[in-house]
């Protein structure tokens, strides 16, 4: 398979003005601003294969959006190279525009005052689409995203979730090979988030569109992406499958036991007692050292168990731990 | 051509969305004209002259009717759009399209001009023809007037686009825009005909692009020039369009490089 996106030693440094608080400092800043260098993206390299669905996650200011902007040609890198569909975004922005679609959760691209259908029609002209093909594709997308009833209302009257679905259709009209999604689920409720996730998966599968998405919501990633790139402070700190994160970092389980008979303390390799009362006990188990079956066997033999629950470490915590390394 | 009409339609449609705005803008021009009418009537009455600076009272009033008409037709605030877009980062969306930024804005601007023509200019024309007895120029000068206005629409766009480009460096250009509006009201001949200025000023105006926006088209309509003069004026107007077009193109390249280099 060809690589849809290749990034080599990409580096971007911003010079930002800093200003102290206060009136006099504000005046001073007008004439003599202080500059601070920020390494937004610091020497990152990765490859994305055609048809892959990759999540780009990281805390605020980690460099996710900066990278997406460089890939779409609206921000120039200081050092390094990137190719999207073997085009150089910096010099071939116009050709590239025909091949990429973008959805920014925070930057709507639909015309705010007009119905979405007007924006769709406009894009069909801007992207030089064949009229018949466009109509066919538009109708099928509209059906897929279930926005039949929405496209004739002014966009400003739609809810955020409805608007996002329209944004998706807009970004897909010209049949892009690569889709950049910058926080596509931001501000959406749980149900809409789920719908959007399903749709992203569907587009990726059915049209073989390469998707890169950034998000703060780990659930987005967990549910749709098989590959995760975690960035922090401009560097890649993890690049691999989501499963591997789970295996590597989710070996710890929390077990809560309620018993009808009093529980005694016990010792077992890889098991730590977190909290104990007369009839209940909370344990932290490292499943690499002791299997869950062995522990439960032991517990049922020695106690009359009323209730037992097993919990994983929340993925958020795991990711936060990776950030901090 | 598809892109062009597509984008200009959007400008047109956006302009027509808000009906109240639409109807209020209909009475703006008649109201202003009433003020000018009484102002100049009293000026002529007190001076006792038949002709002031080459204009009779009737011509003076027609000057303002035409000034409103041309001013409405060439009205351009793309610099404000650019300022907004750059400040809140929406230009990013425009840059992601396979059409240049300058072309996208031009199409929307042109679409709005079409709308303006239909809802503001046609009413003024009807009213001036039937109620104000505005004398029509000869067919030839009428055509030249239309051409001059069309060129003024282009000139104003490229000039305003150049002003708007400064926002890439300054971020906020409201101050510049206000100064621009105030200065241009004089230099275009919107407040008073340029012949009212001292001769020294007038000779300077000749070398500026601004008189081609309003003063020159109006006086073509009033047939204040000989045909040969009109030809020269229209040629200079065209040269100015080309100059601002190239400035706009070149500076935009720099602006984009600045934008893509530093981010916003």
CSV table of N, CA and C in Angstrom, one decimal, chain B residues 33-173:
chain,number,residue,atom,x,y,z
B,33,UNK,N,-30.6,62.4,0.0
B,33,UNK,CA,-30.8,63.4,-1.1
B,33,UNK,C,-31.7,64.6,-0.7
B,34,UNK,N,-32.7,64.3,0.1
B,34,UNK,CA,-33.5,65.4,0.6
B,34,UNK,C,-32.6,66.5,1.3
B,35,UNK,N,-31.7,66.0,2.2
B,35,UNK,CA,-30.8,66.9,2.9
B,35,UNK,C,-30.0,67.7,2.0
B,36,UNK,N,-29.4,67.0,1.0
B,36,UNK,CA,-28.5,67.7,0.0
B,36,UNK,C,-29.4,68.8,-0.8
B,37,UNK,N,-30.6,68.4,-1.1
B,37,UNK,CA,-31.4,69.3,-1.9
B,37,UNK,C,-31.6,70.6,-1.2
B,38,UNK,N,-32.0,70.6,0.1
B,38,UNK,CA,-32.3,71.8,0.8
B,38,UNK,C,-31.0,72.6,1.1
B,39,UNK,N,-29.9,71.8,1.4
B,39,UNK,CA,-28.7,72.5,1.7
B,39,UNK,C,-28.2,73.3,0.5
B,40,UNK,N,-28.2,72.7,-0.7
B,40,UNK,CA,-27.7,73.4,-1.9
B,40,UNK,C,-28.7,74.5,-2.3
B,41,UNK,N,-30.0,74.3,-2.1
B,41,UNK,CA,-31.0,75.3,-2.5
B,41,UNK,C,-30.7,76.6,-1.7
B,42,UNK,N,-30.4,76.4,-0.4
B,42,UNK,CA,-30.2,77.6,0.4
B,42,UNK,C,-28.8,78.2,0.0
B,43,UNK,N,-27.8,77.4,-0.3
B,43,UNK,CA,-26.5,78.0,-0.8
B,43,UNK,C,-26.7,78.8,-2.0
B,44,UNK,N,-27.4,78.3,-3.0
B,44,UNK,CA,-27.7,79.0,-4.2
B,44,UNK,C,-28.5,80.3,-4.0
B,45,UNK,N,-29.5,80.2,-3.1
B,45,UNK,CA,-30.3,81.4,-2.8
B,45,UNK,C,-29.5,82.5,-2.2
B,46,UNK,N,-28.7,82.1,-1.2
B,46,UNK,CA,-27.9,83.2,-0.5
B,46,UNK,C,-26.8,83.8,-1.4
B,47,UNK,N,-26.2,82.9,-2.2
B,47,UNK,CA,-25.1,83.5,-3.0
B,47,UNK,C,-25.7,84.3,-4.2
B,48,UNK,N,-26.9,84.1,-4.6
B,48,UNK,CA,-27.5,84.8,-5.7
B,48,UNK,C,-26.9,84.5,-7.0
B,49,UNK,N,-26.0,83.6,-7.1
B,49,UNK,CA,-25.4,83.2,-8.4
B,49,UNK,C,-26.2,82.2,-9.1
B,50,UNK,N,-26.1,82.2,-10.4
B,50,UNK,CA,-26.8,81.1,-11.2
B,50,UNK,C,-26.0,79.9,-11.3
B,51,UNK,N,-24.6,80.1,-11.4
B,51,UNK,CA,-23.7,79.0,-11.6
B,51,UNK,C,-22.6,79.1,-10.5
B,52,UNK,N,-22.4,78.0,-9.8
B,52,UNK,CA,-21.3,78.0,-8.8
B,52,UNK,C,-20.3,76.9,-9.3
B,53,UNK,N,-19.1,77.3,-9.4
B,53,UNK,CA,-18.0,76.4,-9.8
B,53,UNK,C,-18.4,75.6,-11.0
B,54,UNK,N,-19.1,76.2,-12.0
B,54,UNK,CA,-19.4,75.4,-13.2
B,54,UNK,C,-20.7,74.6,-13.1
B,55,UNK,N,-21.4,74.6,-11.9
B,55,UNK,CA,-22.6,73.8,-11.8
B,55,UNK,C,-23.8,74.7,-11.5
B,56,UNK,N,-24.9,74.5,-12.3
B,56,UNK,CA,-26.2,75.2,-12.0
B,56,UNK,C,-26.8,74.4,-10.8
B,57,UNK,N,-27.8,75.0,-10.2
B,57,UNK,CA,-28.4,74.3,-9.1
B,57,UNK,C,-29.0,72.9,-9.5
B,58,UNK,N,-29.6,72.9,-10.7
B,58,UNK,CA,-30.1,71.6,-11.2
B,58,UNK,C,-29.0,70.6,-11.3
B,59,UNK,N,-27.9,71.0,-12.0
B,59,UNK,CA,-26.8,70.1,-12.2
B,59,UNK,C,-26.2,69.7,-10.8
B,60,UNK,N,-26.1,70.6,-9.9
B,60,UNK,CA,-25.6,70.3,-8.6
B,60,UNK,C,-26.4,69.2,-7.9
B,61,UNK,N,-27.7,69.3,-8.0
B,61,UNK,CA,-28.5,68.3,-7.4
B,61,UNK,C,-28.4,66.9,-8.1
B,62,UNK,N,-28.3,67.0,-9.5
B,62,UNK,CA,-28.1,65.8,-10.2
B,62,UNK,C,-26.8,65.2,-9.9
B,63,UNK,N,-25.8,66.1,-9.6
B,63,UNK,CA,-24.4,65.5,-9.2
B,63,UNK,C,-24.6,64.6,-8.0
B,64,UNK,N,-25.4,65.1,-7.0
B,64,UNK,CA,-25.6,64.3,-5.8
B,64,UNK,C,-26.4,63.0,-6.0
B,65,UNK,N,-27.4,63.1,-6.9
B,65,UNK,CA,-28.2,61.9,-7.2
B,65,UNK,C,-27.2,60.9,-7.8
B,66,UNK,N,-26.4,61.4,-8.8
B,66,UNK,CA,-25.4,60.4,-9.4
B,66,UNK,C,-24.4,60.0,-8.4
B,67,UNK,N,-24.0,60.9,-7.5
B,67,UNK,CA,-23.0,60.5,-6.6
B,67,UNK,C,-23.5,59.4,-5.7
B,68,UNK,N,-24.7,59.5,-5.3
B,68,UNK,CA,-25.3,58.4,-4.5
B,68,UNK,C,-25.4,57.1,-5.3
B,69,UNK,N,-25.8,57.3,-6.5
B,69,UNK,CA,-25.9,56.1,-7.4
B,69,UNK,C,-24.6,55.4,-7.6
B,70,UNK,N,-23.6,56.2,-8.0
B,70,UNK,CA,-22.3,55.6,-8.2
B,70,UNK,C,-21.7,55.0,-6.9
B,71,UNK,N,-21.8,55.8,-5.9
B,71,UNK,CA,-21.2,55.4,-4.6
B,71,UNK,C,-21.8,54.1,-4.1
B,72,UNK,N,-23.1,54.0,-4.3
B,72,UNK,CA,-23.8,52.7,-3.9
B,72,UNK,C,-23.3,51.6,-4.7
B,73,UNK,N,-23.1,51.8,-6.0
B,73,UNK,CA,-22.7,50.7,-6.9
B,73,UNK,C,-21.3,50.3,-6.6
B,74,UNK,N,-20.4,51.2,-6.3
B,74,UNK,CA,-19.0,50.8,-6.1
B,74,UNK,C,-18.7,50.5,-4.6
B,75,UNK,N,-19.7,50.6,-3.8
B,75,UNK,CA,-19.4,50.4,-2.3
B,75,UNK,C,-18.7,49.1,-2.1
B,76,UNK,N,-17.6,49.2,-1.3
B,76,UNK,CA,-16.8,48.0,-1.1
B,76,UNK,C,-16.3,47.9,0.3
B,77,UNK,N,-16.6,46.9,1.0
B,77,UNK,CA,-16.0,46.8,2.4
B,77,UNK,C,-15.3,45.5,2.5
B,78,UNK,N,-14.7,45.0,1.5
B,78,UNK,CA,-13.9,43.7,1.6
B,78,UNK,C,-12.8,43.9,2.7
B,79,UNK,N,-12.3,45.1,2.9
B,79,UNK,CA,-11.2,45.3,3.9
B,79,UNK,C,-11.8,44.9,5.3
B,80,UNK,N,-13.1,45.2,5.5
B,80,UNK,CA,-13.7,44.8,6.8
B,80,UNK,C,-13.8,43.3,6.9
B,81,UNK,N,-14.3,42.7,5.8
B,81,UNK,CA,-14.4,41.2,5.8
B,81,UNK,C,-13.0,40.6,6.1
B,82,UNK,N,-12.0,41.1,5.4
B,82,UNK,CA,-10.7,40.6,5.6
B,82,UNK,C,-10.2,40.7,7.0
B,83,UNK,N,-10.5,41.9,7.6
B,83,UNK,CA,-10.1,42.2,9.0
B,83,UNK,C,-10.7,41.2,9.9
B,84,UNK,N,-12.0,41.0,9.7
B,84,UNK,CA,-12.8,40.0,10.6
B,84,UNK,C,-12.2,38.6,10.4
B,85,UNK,N,-12.0,38.2,9.2
B,85,UNK,CA,-11.6,36.9,8.9
B,85,UNK,C,-10.2,36.6,9.4
B,86,UNK,N,-9.3,37.6,9.4
B,86,UNK,CA,-8.0,37.4,9.9
B,86,UNK,C,-8.0,37.4,11.4
B,87,UNK,N,-8.8,38.3,12.0
B,87,UNK,CA,-8.8,38.3,13.4
B,87,UNK,C,-9.4,37.0,14.0
B,88,UNK,N,-10.5,36.5,13.5
B,88,UNK,CA,-11.0,35.3,14.1
B,88,UNK,C,-10.6,34.0,13.4
B,89,UNK,N,-9.7,34.2,12.5
B,89,UNK,CA,-9.0,33.0,11.9
B,89,UNK,C,-9.9,32.3,10.8
B,90,UNK,N,-11.0,32.9,10.4
B,90,UNK,CA,-11.8,32.2,9.4
B,90,UNK,C,-11.2,32.2,8.0
B,91,UNK,N,-10.1,33.0,7.8
B,91,UNK,CA,-9.5,33.0,6.5
B,91,UNK,C,-8.9,31.6,6.2
B,92,UNK,N,-8.6,30.9,7.2
B,92,UNK,CA,-8.1,29.5,7.1
B,92,UNK,C,-9.0,28.7,6.1
B,93,UNK,N,-10.3,28.8,6.3
B,93,UNK,CA,-11.2,28.1,5.4
B,93,UNK,C,-11.1,28.6,4.0
B,94,UNK,N,-10.9,29.9,3.8
B,94,UNK,CA,-10.8,30.4,2.4
B,94,UNK,C,-9.5,29.9,1.8
B,95,UNK,N,-8.5,29.8,2.6
B,95,UNK,CA,-7.2,29.4,2.0
B,95,UNK,C,-7.2,27.9,1.7
B,96,UNK,N,-8.1,27.1,2.2
B,96,UNK,CA,-8.1,25.7,1.9
B,96,UNK,C,-8.8,25.4,0.6
B,97,UNK,N,-9.4,26.4,0.0
B,97,UNK,CA,-10.1,26.2,-1.3
B,97,UNK,C,-9.2,26.3,-2.5
B,98,UNK,N,-9.5,25.6,-3.5
B,98,UNK,CA,-8.7,25.7,-4.7
B,98,UNK,C,-8.9,26.9,-5.6
B,99,UNK,N,-9.4,28.0,-5.0
B,99,UNK,CA,-9.6,29.3,-5.7
B,99,UNK,C,-8.9,30.3,-4.9
B,100,UNK,N,-8.2,31.3,-5.6
B,100,UNK,CA,-7.4,32.2,-4.8
B,100,UNK,C,-8.3,33.1,-3.9
B,101,UNK,N,-7.8,33.6,-2.9
B,101,UNK,CA,-8.5,34.4,-1.9
B,101,UNK,C,-9.0,35.7,-2.6
B,102,UNK,N,-8.2,36.3,-3.4
B,102,UNK,CA,-8.6,37.5,-4.1
B,102,UNK,C,-9.8,37.3,-5.0
B,103,UNK,N,-9.8,36.1,-5.6
B,103,UNK,CA,-10.9,35.8,-6.5
B,103,UNK,C,-12.2,35.5,-5.7
B,104,UNK,N,-12.0,34.8,-4.6
B,104,UNK,CA,-13.2,34.4,-3.8
B,104,UNK,C,-13.9,35.7,-3.3
B,105,UNK,N,-13.1,36.6,-2.8
B,105,UNK,CA,-13.7,37.8,-2.3
B,105,UNK,C,-14.3,38.7,-3.4
B,106,UNK,N,-13.6,38.7,-4.5
B,106,UNK,CA,-14.1,39.5,-5.6
B,106,UNK,C,-15.5,39.0,-6.0
B,107,UNK,N,-15.6,37.7,-6.1
B,107,UNK,CA,-16.9,37.2,-6.6
B,107,UNK,C,-18.1,37.5,-5.6
B,108,UNK,N,-17.8,37.4,-4.3
B,108,UNK,CA,-18.8,37.8,-3.4
B,108,UNK,C,-19.2,39.2,-3.5
B,109,UNK,N,-18.1,40.1,-3.6
B,109,UNK,CA,-18.3,41.5,-3.7
B,109,UNK,C,-19.2,41.8,-5.0
B,110,UNK,N,-18.8,41.1,-6.0
B,110,UNK,CA,-19.6,41.4,-7.3
B,110,UNK,C,-21.0,40.9,-7.2
B,111,UNK,N,-21.2,39.8,-6.5
B,111,UNK,CA,-22.6,39.4,-6.3
B,111,UNK,C,-23.4,40.4,-5.5
B,112,UNK,N,-22.8,41.0,-4.5
B,112,UNK,CA,-23.5,42.0,-3.7
B,112,UNK,C,-23.7,43.3,-4.6
B,113,UNK,N,-22.8,43.6,-5.5
B,113,UNK,CA,-23.0,44.7,-6.4
B,113,UNK,C,-24.3,44.5,-7.3
B,114,UNK,N,-24.5,43.2,-7.7
B,114,UNK,CA,-25.6,42.9,-8.5
B,114,UNK,C,-26.9,43.2,-7.7
B,115,UNK,N,-26.9,42.7,-6.4
B,115,UNK,CA,-28.0,42.9,-5.6
B,115,UNK,C,-28.3,44.4,-5.4
B,116,UNK,N,-27.2,45.1,-5.1
B,116,UNK,CA,-27.3,46.5,-4.9
B,116,UNK,C,-28.0,47.2,-6.1
B,117,UNK,N,-27.5,46.7,-7.3
B,117,UNK,CA,-28.1,47.3,-8.5
B,117,UNK,C,-29.6,47.1,-8.5
B,118,UNK,N,-30.0,45.9,-8.2
B,118,UNK,CA,-31.5,45.7,-8.3
B,118,UNK,C,-32.3,46.4,-7.3
B,119,UNK,N,-31.8,46.4,-6.0
B,119,UNK,CA,-32.7,46.9,-5.0
B,119,UNK,C,-32.4,48.4,-4.6
B,120,UNK,N,-31.3,48.9,-4.9
B,120,UNK,CA,-31.0,50.3,-4.5
B,120,UNK,C,-30.9,51.2,-5.7
B,121,UNK,N,-30.2,50.7,-6.7
B,121,UNK,CA,-29.9,51.6,-7.9
B,121,UNK,C,-31.1,51.8,-8.8
B,122,UNK,N,-31.8,50.7,-9.1
B,122,UNK,CA,-33.0,50.8,-9.9
B,122,UNK,C,-34.0,51.7,-9.3
B,123,UNK,N,-34.4,51.6,-8.1
B,123,UNK,CA,-35.3,52.6,-7.5
B,123,UNK,C,-34.8,54.1,-7.7
B,124,UNK,N,-33.5,54.3,-7.4
B,124,UNK,CA,-33.0,55.7,-7.6
B,124,UNK,C,-33.2,56.1,-9.0
B,125,UNK,N,-32.9,55.2,-9.9
B,125,UNK,CA,-33.0,55.6,-11.3
B,125,UNK,C,-34.4,55.9,-11.7
B,126,UNK,N,-35.3,55.1,-11.3
B,126,UNK,CA,-36.7,55.3,-11.6
B,126,UNK,C,-37.2,56.7,-11.0
B,127,UNK,N,-36.9,56.9,-9.8
B,127,UNK,CA,-37.3,58.1,-9.1
B,127,UNK,C,-36.7,59.3,-9.8
B,128,UNK,N,-35.4,59.2,-10.1
B,128,UNK,CA,-34.7,60.4,-10.8
B,128,UNK,C,-35.3,60.7,-12.2
B,129,UNK,N,-35.6,59.6,-12.9
B,129,UNK,CA,-36.1,59.8,-14.2
B,129,UNK,C,-37.5,60.5,-14.2
B,130,UNK,N,-38.4,60.0,-13.4
B,130,UNK,CA,-39.8,60.4,-13.5
B,130,UNK,C,-40.1,61.6,-12.6
B,131,UNK,N,-39.4,61.7,-11.5
B,131,UNK,CA,-39.7,62.8,-10.5
B,131,UNK,C,-38.7,63.9,-10.5
B,132,UNK,N,-37.5,63.7,-10.8
B,132,UNK,CA,-36.5,64.7,-10.6
B,132,UNK,C,-36.0,65.3,-11.9
B,133,UNK,N,-36.6,64.8,-13.0
B,133,UNK,CA,-36.3,65.4,-14.3
B,133,UNK,C,-34.8,65.4,-14.6
B,134,UNK,N,-34.1,64.3,-14.2
B,134,UNK,CA,-32.7,64.3,-14.5
B,134,UNK,C,-32.5,64.1,-16.0
B,135,UNK,N,-31.8,65.0,-16.7
B,135,UNK,CA,-31.7,64.9,-18.1
B,135,UNK,C,-30.7,63.8,-18.4
B,136,UNK,N,-31.1,63.0,-19.4
B,136,UNK,CA,-30.2,61.9,-19.8
B,136,UNK,C,-29.1,62.3,-20.8
B,137,UNK,N,-27.9,61.7,-20.7
B,137,UNK,CA,-26.9,62.1,-21.6
B,137,UNK,C,-27.2,61.4,-23.0
B,138,UNK,N,-26.3,61.8,-23.9
B,138,UNK,CA,-26.5,61.1,-25.2
B,138,UNK,C,-26.2,59.6,-25.1
B,139,UNK,N,-26.6,58.8,-26.0
B,139,UNK,CA,-26.4,57.4,-25.9
B,139,UNK,C,-24.9,57.1,-25.7
B,140,UNK,N,-24.0,57.7,-26.5
B,140,UNK,CA,-22.6,57.5,-26.4
B,140,UNK,C,-22.1,57.7,-25.0
B,141,UNK,N,-22.4,58.9,-24.5
B,141,UNK,CA,-21.9,59.2,-23.1
B,141,UNK,C,-22.6,58.4,-22.1
B,142,UNK,N,-23.8,58.0,-22.3
B,142,UNK,CA,-24.4,57.0,-21.4
B,142,UNK,C,-23.7,55.7,-21.3
B,143,UNK,N,-23.3,55.2,-22.5
B,143,UNK,CA,-22.5,54.0,-22.5
B,143,UNK,C,-21.2,54.2,-21.9
B,144,UNK,N,-20.5,55.3,-22.1
B,144,UNK,CA,-19.2,55.6,-21.5
B,144,UNK,C,-19.3,55.7,-20.0
B,145,UNK,N,-20.5,56.2,-19.6
B,145,UNK,CA,-20.7,56.3,-18.1
B,145,UNK,C,-20.8,54.9,-17.5
B,146,UNK,N,-21.6,54.0,-18.2
B,146,UNK,CA,-21.7,52.7,-17.7
B,146,UNK,C,-20.3,52.0,-17.6
B,147,UNK,N,-19.5,52.2,-18.7
B,147,UNK,CA,-18.2,51.6,-18.7
B,147,UNK,C,-17.4,52.2,-17.5
B,148,UNK,N,-17.4,53.5,-17.3
B,148,UNK,CA,-16.6,54.1,-16.3
B,148,UNK,C,-17.0,53.6,-14.9
B,149,UNK,N,-18.3,53.4,-14.7
B,149,UNK,CA,-18.8,52.9,-13.4
B,149,UNK,C,-18.3,51.4,-13.2
B,150,UNK,N,-18.4,50.7,-14.3
B,150,UNK,CA,-17.9,49.3,-14.2
B,150,UNK,C,-16.4,49.2,-13.8
B,151,UNK,N,-15.6,50.1,-14.5
B,151,UNK,CA,-14.2,50.1,-14.2
B,151,UNK,C,-14.0,50.6,-12.7
B,152,UNK,N,-14.8,51.6,-12.3
B,152,UNK,CA,-14.7,52.1,-10.9
B,152,UNK,C,-15.0,50.9,-9.9
B,153,UNK,N,-15.9,50.0,-10.2
B,153,UNK,CA,-16.2,48.9,-9.4
B,153,UNK,C,-14.9,48.0,-9.2
B,154,UNK,N,-14.2,47.8,-10.3
B,154,UNK,CA,-13.0,47.0,-10.3
B,154,UNK,C,-11.9,47.8,-9.5
B,155,UNK,N,-11.8,49.1,-9.8
B,155,UNK,CA,-10.7,49.8,-9.2
B,155,UNK,C,-10.9,49.9,-7.7
B,156,UNK,N,-12.2,50.1,-7.2
B,156,UNK,CA,-12.4,50.2,-5.8
B,156,UNK,C,-12.1,48.8,-5.1
B,157,UNK,N,-12.5,47.7,-5.8
B,157,UNK,CA,-12.2,46.4,-5.2
B,157,UNK,C,-10.7,46.2,-5.0
B,158,UNK,N,-9.9,46.4,-6.0
B,158,UNK,CA,-8.5,46.1,-5.9
B,158,UNK,C,-7.8,47.1,-4.9
B,159,UNK,N,-8.3,48.3,-4.9
B,159,UNK,CA,-7.7,49.3,-3.9
B,159,UNK,C,-8.1,48.8,-2.5
B,160,UNK,N,-9.4,48.5,-2.3
B,160,UNK,CA,-9.8,48.1,-0.9
B,160,UNK,C,-9.2,46.8,-0.5
B,161,UNK,N,-9.0,45.9,-1.5
B,161,UNK,CA,-8.3,44.7,-1.1
B,161,UNK,C,-6.9,44.9,-0.6
B,162,UNK,N,-6.2,45.9,-1.3
B,162,UNK,CA,-4.8,46.3,-0.8
B,162,UNK,C,-4.9,46.8,0.6
B,163,UNK,N,-5.9,47.7,0.9
B,163,UNK,CA,-6.0,48.2,2.3
B,163,UNK,C,-6.2,47.0,3.2
B,164,UNK,N,-7.1,46.1,2.8
B,164,UNK,CA,-7.4,45.0,3.7
B,164,UNK,C,-6.2,44.1,4.0
B,165,UNK,N,-5.3,44.0,3.0
B,165,UNK,CA,-4.1,43.2,3.2
B,165,UNK,C,-3.3,43.6,4.4
B,166,UNK,N,-3.3,44.9,4.7
B,166,UNK,CA,-2.5,45.4,5.9
B,166,UNK,C,-2.9,44.7,7.1
B,167,UNK,N,-4.2,44.1,7.2
B,167,UNK,CA,-4.6,43.4,8.4
B,167,UNK,C,-3.8,42.2,8.7
B,168,UNK,N,-3.1,41.6,7.6
B,168,UNK,CA,-2.3,40.5,7.9
B,168,UNK,C,-1.1,40.8,8.8
B,169,UNK,N,-0.7,42.1,8.8
B,169,UNK,CA,0.4,42.5,9.7
B,169,UNK,C,-0.1,43.2,10.9
B,170,UNK,N,-1.2,44.0,10.7
B,170,UNK,CA,-1.7,44.8,11.9
B,170,UNK,C,-2.8,44.2,12.7
B,171,UNK,N,-3.4,43.1,12.1
B,171,UNK,CA,-4.5,42.4,12.8
B,171,UNK,C,-5.8,43.3,12.9
B,172,UNK,N,-5.7,44.5,13.4
B,172,UNK,CA,-6.9,45.3,13.5
B,172,UNK,C,-6.7,46.6,12.7
B,173,UNK,N,-7.5,46.8,11.7
B,173,UNK,CA,-7.4,47.9,10.8
B,173,UNK,C,-8.6,48.9,10.8
